[in-house]
Amino acid sequence: MNTQGKVFKYPDNVDTDVIIPARYLNTPDAKELSLHCMEDIDTEFVKNVKIGDVMVAGWNFGCGSSREHAPLVIKTCGTGCVIAKSFARIFYRNAINIGLPILECEEAAEEIKANDEVNVDFDTGIITDITTGKTYKAQPFPPFIQNIIKNGGLLKSLKEGEKND
Amino acid sequence: MGMTLTQKILAHHAGLDTVVAGQLINAKLDIVLGNDITTPVAVNEFKKAGFEKVFDKDKVAIVLDHFVPNKDIKAAEQSKTCREFACSHCVSHFYDVGKMGIEHALLPEQGVVTAGDCIIGADSHTCTYGALGAFSTGVGSTDMAAGMATSMAWFKVPSAIKFNLTGKLPSNCSGKDVILTIIGKIGVDGALYKSMEFTGDGVKNLSMDDRLCICNMAIEAGAKNGIFPVDEVTKEYMKDRCERKPVIFEADEDAEYEKEIDIDLSKIVPVVACPHLPENTHPANELGSIKIDQVVIGSCTNGRMEDMETAYKILNGKKVADGVRCIIIPGTMQILRECVERGWYTAFIDAGAIVSTPTCGPCLGGYMGILAAGEKCIATTNRNFVGRMGHVESEVYLASPHTATASALTGYITEYKEA
């Protein structure tokens, strides 16, 4: 599995309140919510993002609220992957549970620039910046988590487990 | 090698003799919690995956608190989804308007959570219950759905930072100043994926409300959980309150910590976290004159009885400054009732404040006190991110009930000094 697209670059400590402001959380509808993704720090994101594009951010991406709506709107917008120096733990967990690919890679997050064309291979953790020609290697997920992703998220994974019992 | 307090609780719930940091475990849950924003997403996932019943109706808690009484039609639909799910699955701990409170003020008060528990909640401030000596952490809606279906959750066993507390807080400080000071010191990812374990001689000098406030904001340092050991203060609080028997765990003496940080409570000063990160803390008396438009006293961080008492003591017989909107939100119906009974409600009104029924409301920019462009608010809430309480150009300053209430009287951010 892989994704390829243009990079949207964000700073450290991007919180879930800017990913999807709580004032819109009176609906669980991901499509409706996704129209407001990142709007408090980047009003252009929703207008410009295309399927497969990549978010690249600094430390502690997704800090704050536990709202699963945050990874969900990023995914619903078409974003193929988020690369960050680190992720806040609830966001990390939620992204896996809903099937948004995320990778931790400090070097890639530091060097890759906004608007670069990037290819990400989730199986190997290889990130290629096509614009600069440089490649990076992110830590792959532990097998336990790979299994959740392979099964299409946590609940489907649990259902698979039930069948095997 | 010994285990931390958190590791001891996790090992017990995973049915293992020992666990080590980094180990992946499956743990049995005592309570699975959701609110009116996160539960509808969980209900949807639960149904979509084909689950038909909750594993144990007594282990699920659903609290309508973020946007209730319903702020608009969409919020009403979300509440309805929660209500119908709770009703059809006979969820024992379902709290609707009239019974509800802000979830993290309500569940400890009602004795739903207790020492030794392993708890997940689809709300990041679920870490609050660590004050009771429980392992408690925030998760997302899918984890909530999985927890309701199976009563299990997977965890990566965390390492821990140990905070050695000594001394006693000055009278114009509270637990809020302690946790803001710590976050200022270690940063908003200073405890990422880790436990914050509070220990030492100073613990006995902290009230339950202080401890609940401190654990509540562990997430603001990125922590998986915050936790206090059980002592006489905890036992007294839990007595005749908890539905289930508390189980008391202790950290091993040879437990390994990633880091140890000493905090002398007597040296704590009133602090304020300035926009737009909780780590941006400064002593209140060094901020110069920052004019405020609004004060919010409430939230799962500071909407408890002691917080109301502080607000009452400072506001009683005085007047909120002209041009300042002072909004007081008791955390639960029981706290609201106490405020009425003790005459505090009247004192708040006479001072020119307003009092709301329990709700998260303005803390997350929902309703009941939204800010316009350029407005500043000092709040006892927990987050001051961009746009958190309203317009993206508004500002939130986080502080203790002492500092927030003193500021309501002057109209500027003000350190409280006893007369």
CSV table of C-alpha atoms in Angstrom, one decimal, chain A:
chain,number,residue,atom,x,y,z
A,1,MET,CA,0.0,0.0,0.0
A,2,ASN,CA,1.2,3.5,-0.8
A,3,THR,CA,0.2,7.1,-1.4
A,4,GLN,CA,1.6,9.8,-3.5
A,5,GLY,CA,0.7,13.5,-3.5
A,6,LYS,CA,1.6,17.1,-2.6
A,7,VAL,CA,2.8,18.1,0.9
A,8,PHE,CA,0.9,20.4,3.3
A,9,LYS,CA,3.3,21.4,6.0
A,10,TYR,CA,2.3,22.2,9.6
A,11,PRO,CA,4.2,23.2,12.8
A,12,ASP,CA,4.6,21.5,16.2
A,13,ASN,CA,1.6,20.9,18.5
A,14,VAL,CA,-1.2,21.0,15.9
A,15,ASP,CA,-4.1,20.3,18.2
A,16,THR,CA,-7.4,18.6,17.5
A,17,ASP,CA,-9.3,21.9,18.0
A,18,VAL,CA,-7.7,23.3,14.9
A,19,ILE,CA,-7.9,20.0,13.0
A,20,ILE,CA,-11.7,20.1,13.6
A,21,PRO,CA,-13.0,22.9,15.8
A,22,ALA,CA,-15.5,21.7,18.5
A,23,ARG,CA,-18.1,24.3,17.4
A,24,TYR,CA,-18.8,22.0,14.5
A,25,LEU,CA,-19.0,18.8,16.5
A,26,ASN,CA,-22.8,18.9,16.8
A,27,THR,CA,-22.8,16.4,14.0
A,28,PRO,CA,-20.9,13.1,13.6
A,29,ASP,CA,-21.1,13.3,9.8
A,30,ALA,CA,-17.6,13.0,8.5
A,31,LYS,CA,-18.3,14.6,5.1
A,32,GLU,CA,-19.9,17.6,6.6
A,33,LEU,CA,-17.2,18.0,9.2
A,34,SER,CA,-14.4,17.6,6.6
A,35,LEU,CA,-15.4,20.9,5.0
A,36,HIS,CA,-13.9,22.6,8.1
A,37,CYS,CA,-10.7,20.5,8.4
A,38,MET,CA,-7.7,22.7,9.5
A,39,GLU,CA,-9.7,25.9,8.9
A,40,ASP,CA,-8.5,27.8,12.0
A,41,ILE,CA,-4.9,27.6,10.9
A,42,ASP,CA,-5.1,27.0,7.2
A,43,THR,CA,-8.2,28.2,5.3
A,44,GLU,CA,-6.7,27.0,2.0
A,45,PHE,CA,-6.2,23.4,3.0
A,46,VAL,CA,-9.8,22.1,2.2
A,47,LYS,CA,-9.8,24.1,-1.1
A,48,ASN,CA,-6.5,22.6,-2.3
A,49,VAL,CA,-6.2,19.1,-0.9
A,50,LYS,CA,-6.4,16.3,-3.4
A,51,ILE,CA,-6.7,12.5,-2.9
A,52,GLY,CA,-3.4,11.0,-1.8
A,53,ASP,CA,-1.9,14.3,-0.6
A,54,VAL,CA,0.4,14.2,2.5
A,55,MET,CA,0.4,16.2,5.7
A,56,VAL,CA,3.8,16.7,7.2
A,57,ALA,CA,4.1,18.2,10.7
A,58,GLY,CA,6.3,18.6,13.7
A,59,TRP,CA,6.2,17.3,17.3
A,60,ASN,CA,3.0,16.2,19.1
A,61,PHE,CA,0.6,16.2,16.2
A,62,GLY,CA,-3.0,15.8,17.2
A,63,CYS,CA,-2.7,16.9,20.8
A,64,GLY,CA,-5.7,17.8,22.9
A,65,SER,CA,-9.2,16.4,22.7
A,66,SER,CA,-9.8,12.7,22.1
A,67,ARG,CA,-12.2,13.4,19.3
A,68,GLU,CA,-11.9,10.7,16.7
A,69,HIS,CA,-13.5,13.2,14.3
A,70,ALA,CA,-9.9,14.6,13.9
A,71,PRO,CA,-8.2,11.7,12.1
A,72,LEU,CA,-11.6,11.0,10.4
A,73,VAL,CA,-11.8,14.5,8.8
A,74,ILE,CA,-8.2,14.3,7.6
A,75,LYS,CA,-8.9,11.0,6.0
A,76,THR,CA,-12.3,12.1,4.6
A,77,CYS,CA,-10.6,15.1,2.9
A,78,GLY,CA,-8.6,12.6,0.9
A,79,THR,CA,-5.3,12.9,2.8
A,80,GLY,CA,-3.3,9.7,2.1
A,81,CYS,CA,-0.9,9.9,5.1
A,82,VAL,CA,0.3,12.1,7.9
A,83,ILE,CA,4.0,12.2,8.7
A,84,ALA,CA,5.1,13.9,11.9
A,85,LYS,CA,8.0,14.0,14.3
A,86,SER,CA,5.7,12.6,16.9
A,87,PHE,CA,1.9,12.1,17.5
A,88,ALA,CA,-0.1,12.7,20.6
A,89,ARG,CA,-1.1,9.3,21.9
A,90,ILE,CA,-4.9,9.4,21.6
A,91,PHE,CA,-4.6,10.7,18.0
A,92,TYR,CA,-2.1,8.0,17.2
A,93,ARG,CA,-4.5,5.3,18.6
A,94,ASN,CA,-7.6,6.8,16.8
A,95,ALA,CA,-5.7,7.1,13.5
A,96,ILE,CA,-4.9,3.3,13.6
A,97,ASN,CA,-8.5,2.5,14.7
A,98,ILE,CA,-10.1,4.3,11.8
A,99,GLY,CA,-7.5,3.4,9.2
A,100,LEU,CA,-5.7,6.7,8.6
A,101,PRO,CA,-2.0,5.9,7.8
A,102,ILE,CA,0.4,7.8,10.0
A,103,LEU,CA,4.2,7.6,10.2
A,104,GLU,CA,6.7,9.0,12.7
A,105,CYS,CA,9.9,10.2,11.1
A,106,GLU,CA,11.8,13.1,12.5
A,107,GLU,CA,14.2,13.6,9.6
A,108,ALA,CA,11.5,13.5,7.0
A,109,ALA,CA,9.2,15.8,9.0
A,110,GLU,CA,12.1,18.3,9.3
A,111,GLU,CA,13.4,18.3,5.7
A,112,ILE,CA,10.3,17.8,3.5
A,113,LYS,CA,9.0,21.1,2.3
A,114,ALA,CA,5.5,22.4,1.6
A,115,ASN,CA,4.3,21.6,-2.0
A,116,ASP,CA,7.0,18.8,-2.5
A,117,GLU,CA,5.7,15.7,-4.2
A,118,VAL,CA,6.1,12.7,-1.9
A,119,ASN,CA,5.5,9.0,-2.1
A,120,VAL,CA,5.0,6.9,1.0
A,121,ASP,CA,5.1,3.1,1.1
A,122,PHE,CA,3.3,1.9,4.3
A,123,ASP,CA,4.6,-1.6,4.1
A,124,THR,CA,8.2,-0.7,4.2
A,125,GLY,CA,8.0,2.7,5.9
A,126,ILE,CA,10.0,4.3,3.0
A,127,ILE,CA,9.2,7.9,2.3
A,128,THR,CA,10.4,9.4,-1.0
A,129,ASP,CA,10.6,13.1,-1.6
A,130,ILE,CA,10.2,13.0,-5.4
A,131,THR,CA,10.9,16.8,-5.6
A,132,THR,CA,14.4,16.5,-3.9
A,133,GLY,CA,15.0,12.8,-4.7
A,134,LYS,CA,15.8,12.0,-1.0
A,135,THR,CA,14.4,9.0,0.8
A,136,TYR,CA,13.7,8.5,4.4
A,137,LYS,CA,12.9,5.4,6.5
A,138,ALA,CA,10.1,5.6,9.1
A,139,GLN,CA,9.6,3.0,11.9
A,140,PRO,CA,7.1,0.4,10.7
A,141,PHE,CA,4.2,-0.4,13.1
A,142,PRO,CA,4.6,-3.3,15.5
A,143,PRO,CA,2.9,-6.6,14.2
A,144,PHE,CA,-0.1,-6.2,16.6
A,145,ILE,CA,-1.0,-2.8,15.1
A,146,GLN,CA,-0.3,-4.0,11.5
A,147,ASN,CA,-2.9,-6.7,12.1
A,148,ILE,CA,-5.5,-4.1,13.1
A,149,ILE,CA,-4.7,-2.1,10.0
A,150,LYS,CA,-4.8,-5.2,7.8
A,151,ASN,CA,-8.2,-6.1,9.1
A,152,GLY,CA,-9.5,-2.7,8.3
A,153,GLY,CA,-9.6,-1.1,11.8
A,154,LEU,CA,-10.1,-2.2,15.4
A,155,LEU,CA,-13.7,-3.4,15.3
A,156,LYS,CA,-13.3,-5.4,12.2
A,157,SER,CA,-10.2,-6.9,13.7
A,158,LEU,CA,-12.2,-7.9,16.9
A,159,LYS,CA,-14.9,-9.4,14.7
A,160,GLU,CA,-12.2,-11.4,12.9
A,161,GLY,CA,-10.9,-12.5,16.3
A,162,GLU,CA,-14.4,-13.7,17.3
A,163,LYS,CA,-14.6,-15.9,14.2
A,164,ASN,CA,-11.3,-17.5,15.0
A,165,ASP,CA,-12.2,-18.2,18.7
